[in-house]
mmCIF file of C-alpha atoms in Angstrom:
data_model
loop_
_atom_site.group_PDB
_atom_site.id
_atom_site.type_symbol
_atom_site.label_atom_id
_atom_site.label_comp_id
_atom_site.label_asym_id
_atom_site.label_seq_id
_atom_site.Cartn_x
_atom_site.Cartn_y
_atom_site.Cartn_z
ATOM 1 C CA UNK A 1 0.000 0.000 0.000
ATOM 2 C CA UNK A 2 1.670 3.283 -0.984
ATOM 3 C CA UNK A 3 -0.492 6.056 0.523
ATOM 4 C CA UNK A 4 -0.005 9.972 -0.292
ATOM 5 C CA UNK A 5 2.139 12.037 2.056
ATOM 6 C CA UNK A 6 0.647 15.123 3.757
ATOM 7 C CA UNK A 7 2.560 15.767 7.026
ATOM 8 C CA UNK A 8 1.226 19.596 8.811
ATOM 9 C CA UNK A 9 0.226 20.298 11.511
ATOM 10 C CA UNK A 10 -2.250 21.546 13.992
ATOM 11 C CA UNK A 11 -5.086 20.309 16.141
ATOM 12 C CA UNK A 12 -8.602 21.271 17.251
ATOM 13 C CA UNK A 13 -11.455 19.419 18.236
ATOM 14 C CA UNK A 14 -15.292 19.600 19.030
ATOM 15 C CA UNK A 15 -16.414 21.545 22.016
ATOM 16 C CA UNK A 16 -19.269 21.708 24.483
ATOM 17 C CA UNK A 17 -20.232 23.172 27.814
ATOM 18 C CA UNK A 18 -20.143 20.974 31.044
ATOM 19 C CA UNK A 19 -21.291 21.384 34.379
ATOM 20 C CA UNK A 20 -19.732 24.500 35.255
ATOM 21 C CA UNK A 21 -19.501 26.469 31.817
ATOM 22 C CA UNK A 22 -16.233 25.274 30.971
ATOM 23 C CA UNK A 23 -15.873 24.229 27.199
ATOM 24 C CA UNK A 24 -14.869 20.584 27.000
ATOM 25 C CA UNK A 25 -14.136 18.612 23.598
ATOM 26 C CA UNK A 26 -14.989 15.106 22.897
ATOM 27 C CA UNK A 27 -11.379 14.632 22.487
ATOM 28 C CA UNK A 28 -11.711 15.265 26.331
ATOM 29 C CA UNK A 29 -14.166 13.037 26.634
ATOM 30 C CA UNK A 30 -12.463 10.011 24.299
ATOM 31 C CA UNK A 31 -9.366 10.818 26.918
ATOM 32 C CA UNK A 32 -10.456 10.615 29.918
ATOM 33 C CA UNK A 33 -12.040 14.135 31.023
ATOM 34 C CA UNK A 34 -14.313 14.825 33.508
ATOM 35 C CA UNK A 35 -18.031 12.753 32.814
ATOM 36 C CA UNK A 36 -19.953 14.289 30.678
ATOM 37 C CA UNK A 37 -23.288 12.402 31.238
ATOM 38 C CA UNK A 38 -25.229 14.964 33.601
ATOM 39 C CA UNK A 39 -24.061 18.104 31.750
ATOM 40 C CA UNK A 40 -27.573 20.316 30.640
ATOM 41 C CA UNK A 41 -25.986 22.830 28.768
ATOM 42 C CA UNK A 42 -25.745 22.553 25.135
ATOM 43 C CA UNK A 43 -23.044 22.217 22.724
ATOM 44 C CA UNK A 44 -21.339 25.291 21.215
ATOM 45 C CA UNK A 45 -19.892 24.610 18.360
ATOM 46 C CA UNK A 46 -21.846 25.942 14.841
ATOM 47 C CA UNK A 47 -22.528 22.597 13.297
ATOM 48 C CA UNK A 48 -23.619 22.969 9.242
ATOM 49 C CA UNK A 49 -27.388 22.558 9.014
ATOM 50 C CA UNK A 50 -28.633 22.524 5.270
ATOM 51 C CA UNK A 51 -29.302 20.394 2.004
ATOM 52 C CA UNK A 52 -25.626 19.322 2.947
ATOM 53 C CA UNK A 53 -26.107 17.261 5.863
ATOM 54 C CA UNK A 54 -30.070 16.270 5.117
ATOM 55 C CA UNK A 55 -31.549 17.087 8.022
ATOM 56 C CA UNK A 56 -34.042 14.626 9.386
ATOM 57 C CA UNK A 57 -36.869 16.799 9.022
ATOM 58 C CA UNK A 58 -36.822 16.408 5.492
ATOM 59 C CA UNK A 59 -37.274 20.307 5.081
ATOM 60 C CA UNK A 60 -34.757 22.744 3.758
ATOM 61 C CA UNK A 61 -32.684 24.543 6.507
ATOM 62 C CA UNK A 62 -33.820 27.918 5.824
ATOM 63 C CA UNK A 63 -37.459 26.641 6.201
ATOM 64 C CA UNK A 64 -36.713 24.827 9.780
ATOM 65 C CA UNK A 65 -37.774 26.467 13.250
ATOM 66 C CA UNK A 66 -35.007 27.347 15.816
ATOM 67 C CA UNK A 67 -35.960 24.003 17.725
ATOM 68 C CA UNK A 68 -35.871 21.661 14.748
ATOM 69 C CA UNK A 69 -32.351 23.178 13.609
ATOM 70 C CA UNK A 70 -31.431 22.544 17.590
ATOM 71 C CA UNK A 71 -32.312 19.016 17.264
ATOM 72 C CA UNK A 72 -30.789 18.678 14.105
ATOM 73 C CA UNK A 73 -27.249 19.836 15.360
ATOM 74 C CA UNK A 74 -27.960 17.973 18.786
ATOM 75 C CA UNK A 75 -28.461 15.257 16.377
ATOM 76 C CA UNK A 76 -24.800 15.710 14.281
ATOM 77 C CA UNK A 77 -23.214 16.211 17.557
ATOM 78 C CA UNK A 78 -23.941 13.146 18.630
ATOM 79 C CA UNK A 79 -23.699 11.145 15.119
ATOM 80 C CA UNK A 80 -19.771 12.839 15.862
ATOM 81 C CA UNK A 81 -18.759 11.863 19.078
ATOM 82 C CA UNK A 82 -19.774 8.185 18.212
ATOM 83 C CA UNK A 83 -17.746 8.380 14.756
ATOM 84 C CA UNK A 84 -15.044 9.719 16.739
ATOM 85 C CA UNK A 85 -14.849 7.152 19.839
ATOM 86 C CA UNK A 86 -15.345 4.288 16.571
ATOM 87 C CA UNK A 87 -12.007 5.914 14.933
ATOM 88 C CA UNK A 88 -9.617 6.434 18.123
ATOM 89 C CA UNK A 89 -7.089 3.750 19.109
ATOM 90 C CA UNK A 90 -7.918 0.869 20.341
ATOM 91 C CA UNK A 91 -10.601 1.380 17.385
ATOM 92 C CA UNK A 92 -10.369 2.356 13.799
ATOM 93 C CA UNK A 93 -12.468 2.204 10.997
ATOM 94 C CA UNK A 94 -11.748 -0.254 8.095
ATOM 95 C CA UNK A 95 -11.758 1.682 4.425
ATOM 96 C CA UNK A 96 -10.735 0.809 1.145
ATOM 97 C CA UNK A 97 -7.845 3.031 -0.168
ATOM 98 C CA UNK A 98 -7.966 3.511 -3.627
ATOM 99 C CA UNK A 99 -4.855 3.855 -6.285
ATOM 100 C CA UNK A 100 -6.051 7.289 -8.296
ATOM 101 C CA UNK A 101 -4.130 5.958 -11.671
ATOM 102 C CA UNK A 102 -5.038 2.260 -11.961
ATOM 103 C CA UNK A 103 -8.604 2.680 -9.399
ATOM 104 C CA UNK A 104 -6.259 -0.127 -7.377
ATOM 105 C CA UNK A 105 -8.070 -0.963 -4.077
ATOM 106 C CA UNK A 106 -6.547 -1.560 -0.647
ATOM 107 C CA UNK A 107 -7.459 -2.187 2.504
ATOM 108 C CA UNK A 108 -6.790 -0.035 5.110
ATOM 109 C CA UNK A 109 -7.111 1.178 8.772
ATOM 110 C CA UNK A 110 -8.829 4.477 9.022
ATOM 111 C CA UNK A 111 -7.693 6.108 12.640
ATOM 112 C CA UNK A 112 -8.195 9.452 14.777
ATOM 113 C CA UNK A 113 -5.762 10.438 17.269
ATOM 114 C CA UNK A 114 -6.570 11.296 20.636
ATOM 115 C CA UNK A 115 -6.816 15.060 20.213
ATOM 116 C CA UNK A 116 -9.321 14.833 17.149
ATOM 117 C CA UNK A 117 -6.420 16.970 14.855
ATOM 118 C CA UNK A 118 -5.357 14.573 12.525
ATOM 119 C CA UNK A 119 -5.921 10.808 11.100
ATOM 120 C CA UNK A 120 -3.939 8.215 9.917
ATOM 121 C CA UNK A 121 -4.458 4.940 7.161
ATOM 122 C CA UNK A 122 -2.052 2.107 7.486
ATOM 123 C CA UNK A 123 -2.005 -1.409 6.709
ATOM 124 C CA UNK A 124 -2.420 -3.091 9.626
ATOM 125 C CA UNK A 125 -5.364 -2.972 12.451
ATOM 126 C CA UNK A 126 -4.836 -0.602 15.617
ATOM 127 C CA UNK A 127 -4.110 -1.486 18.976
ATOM 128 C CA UNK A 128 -4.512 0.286 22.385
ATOM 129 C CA UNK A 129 -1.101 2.036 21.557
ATOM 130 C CA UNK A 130 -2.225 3.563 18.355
ATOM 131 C CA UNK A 131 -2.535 2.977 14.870
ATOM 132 C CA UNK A 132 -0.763 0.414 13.314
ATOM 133 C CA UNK A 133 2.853 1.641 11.640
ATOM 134 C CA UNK A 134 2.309 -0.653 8.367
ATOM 135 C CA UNK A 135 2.549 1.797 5.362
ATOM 136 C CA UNK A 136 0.875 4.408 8.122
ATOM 137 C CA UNK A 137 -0.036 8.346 6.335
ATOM 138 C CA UNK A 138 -0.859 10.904 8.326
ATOM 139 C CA UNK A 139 -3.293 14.162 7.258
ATOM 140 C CA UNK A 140 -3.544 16.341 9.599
ATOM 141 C CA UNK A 141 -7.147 18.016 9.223
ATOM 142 C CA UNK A 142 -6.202 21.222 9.700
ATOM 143 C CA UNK A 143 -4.863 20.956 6.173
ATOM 144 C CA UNK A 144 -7.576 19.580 4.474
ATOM 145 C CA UNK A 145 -8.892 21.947 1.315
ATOM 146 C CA UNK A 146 -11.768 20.027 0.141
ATOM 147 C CA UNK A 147 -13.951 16.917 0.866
ATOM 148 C CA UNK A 148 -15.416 15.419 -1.907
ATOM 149 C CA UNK A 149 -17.442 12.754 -3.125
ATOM 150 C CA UNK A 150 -19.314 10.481 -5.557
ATOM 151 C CA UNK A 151 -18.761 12.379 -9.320
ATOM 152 C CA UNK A 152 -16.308 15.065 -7.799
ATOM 153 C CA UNK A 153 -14.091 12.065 -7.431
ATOM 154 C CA UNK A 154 -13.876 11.165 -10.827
ATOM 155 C CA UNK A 155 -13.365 14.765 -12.037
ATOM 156 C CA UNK A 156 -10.598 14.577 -9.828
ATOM 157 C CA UNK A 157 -9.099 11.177 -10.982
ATOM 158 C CA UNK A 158 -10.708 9.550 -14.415
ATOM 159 C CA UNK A 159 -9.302 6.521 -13.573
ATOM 160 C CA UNK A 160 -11.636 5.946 -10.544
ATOM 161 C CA UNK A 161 -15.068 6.326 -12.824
ATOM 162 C CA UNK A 162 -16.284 3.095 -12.327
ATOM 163 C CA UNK A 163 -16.114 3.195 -8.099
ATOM 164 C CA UNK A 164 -16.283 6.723 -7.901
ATOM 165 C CA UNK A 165 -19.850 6.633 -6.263
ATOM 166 C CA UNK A 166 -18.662 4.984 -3.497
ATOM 167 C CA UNK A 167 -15.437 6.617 -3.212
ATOM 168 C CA UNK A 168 -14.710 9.838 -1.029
ATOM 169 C CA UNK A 169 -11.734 11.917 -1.211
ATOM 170 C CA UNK A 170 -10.013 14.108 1.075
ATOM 171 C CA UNK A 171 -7.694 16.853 -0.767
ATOM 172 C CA UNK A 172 -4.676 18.266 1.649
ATOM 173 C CA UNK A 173 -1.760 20.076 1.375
ATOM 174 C CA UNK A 174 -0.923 23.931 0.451
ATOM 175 C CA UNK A 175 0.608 24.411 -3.214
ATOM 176 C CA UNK A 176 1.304 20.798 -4.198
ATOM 177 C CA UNK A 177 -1.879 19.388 -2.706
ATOM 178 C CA UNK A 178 -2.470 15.764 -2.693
ATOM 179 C CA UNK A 179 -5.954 13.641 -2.465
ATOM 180 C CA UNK A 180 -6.163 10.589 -0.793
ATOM 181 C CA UNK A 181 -9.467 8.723 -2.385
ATOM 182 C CA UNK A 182 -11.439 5.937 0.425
ATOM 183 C CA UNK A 183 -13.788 3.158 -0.928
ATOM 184 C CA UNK A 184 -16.992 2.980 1.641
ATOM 185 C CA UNK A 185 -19.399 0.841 -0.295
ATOM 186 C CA UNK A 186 -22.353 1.269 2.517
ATOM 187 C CA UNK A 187 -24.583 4.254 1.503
ATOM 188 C CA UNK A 188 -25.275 4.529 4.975
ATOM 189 C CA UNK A 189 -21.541 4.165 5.751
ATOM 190 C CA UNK A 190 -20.392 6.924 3.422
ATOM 191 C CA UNK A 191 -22.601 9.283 4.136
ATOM 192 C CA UNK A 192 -21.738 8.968 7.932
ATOM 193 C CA UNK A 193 -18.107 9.178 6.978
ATOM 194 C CA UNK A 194 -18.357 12.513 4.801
ATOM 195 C CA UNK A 195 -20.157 14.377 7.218
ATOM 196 C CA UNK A 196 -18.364 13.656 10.270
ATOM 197 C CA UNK A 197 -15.501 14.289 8.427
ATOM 198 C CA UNK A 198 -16.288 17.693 7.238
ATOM 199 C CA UNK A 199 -17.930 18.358 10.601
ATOM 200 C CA UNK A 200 -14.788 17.781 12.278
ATOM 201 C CA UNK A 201 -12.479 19.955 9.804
ATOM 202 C CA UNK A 202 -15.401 22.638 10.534
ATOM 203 C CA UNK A 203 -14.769 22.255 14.132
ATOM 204 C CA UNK A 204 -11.417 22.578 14.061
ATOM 205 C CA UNK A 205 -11.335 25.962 11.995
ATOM 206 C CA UNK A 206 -13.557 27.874 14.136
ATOM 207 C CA UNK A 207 -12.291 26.390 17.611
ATOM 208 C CA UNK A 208 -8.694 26.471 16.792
ATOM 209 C CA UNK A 209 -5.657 24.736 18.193
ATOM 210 C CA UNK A 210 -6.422 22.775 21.355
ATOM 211 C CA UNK A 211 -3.856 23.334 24.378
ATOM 212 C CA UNK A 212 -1.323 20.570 24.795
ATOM 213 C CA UNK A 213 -2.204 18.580 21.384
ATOM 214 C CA UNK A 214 0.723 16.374 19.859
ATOM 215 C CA UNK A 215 1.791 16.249 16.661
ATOM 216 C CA UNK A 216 1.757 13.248 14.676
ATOM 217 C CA UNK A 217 5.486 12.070 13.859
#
């Protein structure tokens, strides 16, 4: 497996409000924070709700009352943490990495770290220490220009016409950018994956860099 390199850096993660006003992240939570399961107050960050993340109302955002577009980011919060706690070490996700020339498919190990700033694909499966160090490539999300899917992927790479509708692609880097294209052949699967993806990268521009965060080596 021969993955694209995009090594940058800098982390940020989701945040809400616990008990006593203080914003926590889920990285927080993932790590060990303080429990977050009496907590009433709600969730500060500005998730996206609109045609982009089809809300479960079925109705357009801009046609959606205050409490249905509360629910609905209550709703994306949530669909977040658990993508995130399913990608962190011990965990990871399993993905299909595909070869943007010859539409080549490999398995792979889709992994967060800890502090929600960057993921990593390798070879083999992760383990309570991390991600596995087979082949592994780290993108840091801070560095991620565009996520795209389904048609956008073959624009992006004719070669991967025939899989492109189950194929996402994550585009990183400054001047010589780089796109790393993922198979996910569940509907259900790859929709997950592209939103909490983008909701993530979201996150992490407007909360900035979280105190303390490593960086990936």
């Amino acid at each position: 497996l021969s993955l694209p390199c995009c090594c940058v850096t800098t982390p940020g993660n989701e945040v809400k409000l616990d008990d006593t006003g203080k914003e926590v992240g889920i990285a927080g939570e993932i790590t060990g924070g303080r429990d977050q399961g009496n907590t009433t107050e709600r969730p500060s960050v500005p998730f996206p709700v609109g045609p982009e993340t089809t809300p479960q109302t079925g109705r357009k955002s801009n046609r959606m009352t205050p409490d249905e577009k509360m629910e609905e980011k209550l709703r994306l919060q949530e669909m977040v943490k658990g993508f995130a706690r399913e990608a962190v070490p011990p965990g990871g996700i399993q993905v299909e990495v595909v070869d943007s020339e010859t539409a080549g498919v490999f398995p792979a190990w889709f992994c967060l770290d800890k502090s929600l700033s960057f993921f990593s694909l390798s070879d083999g499966p992760p383990s309570a220490s991390g991600p596995s160090n087979q082949n592994k490539q780290v993108v840091h999300l801070q560095e991620i220009n565009h996520i795209i899917k389904g048609v956008e992927c073959a624009r992006r790479a004719a070669a991967l016409s025939g899989v492109a509708k189950e194929c996402i692609g994550v585009v990183a880097g400054g001047t010589s950018s780089t796109t790393v294209f993922m198979r996910i052949q569940s509907d259900e699967g790859r929709d997950r994956f592209f939103k909490c993806l983008k909701i993530l990268r979201l996150a992490l521009s407007v909360n900035g860099p979280t105190p303390n965060a490593g960086r990936a080596v």
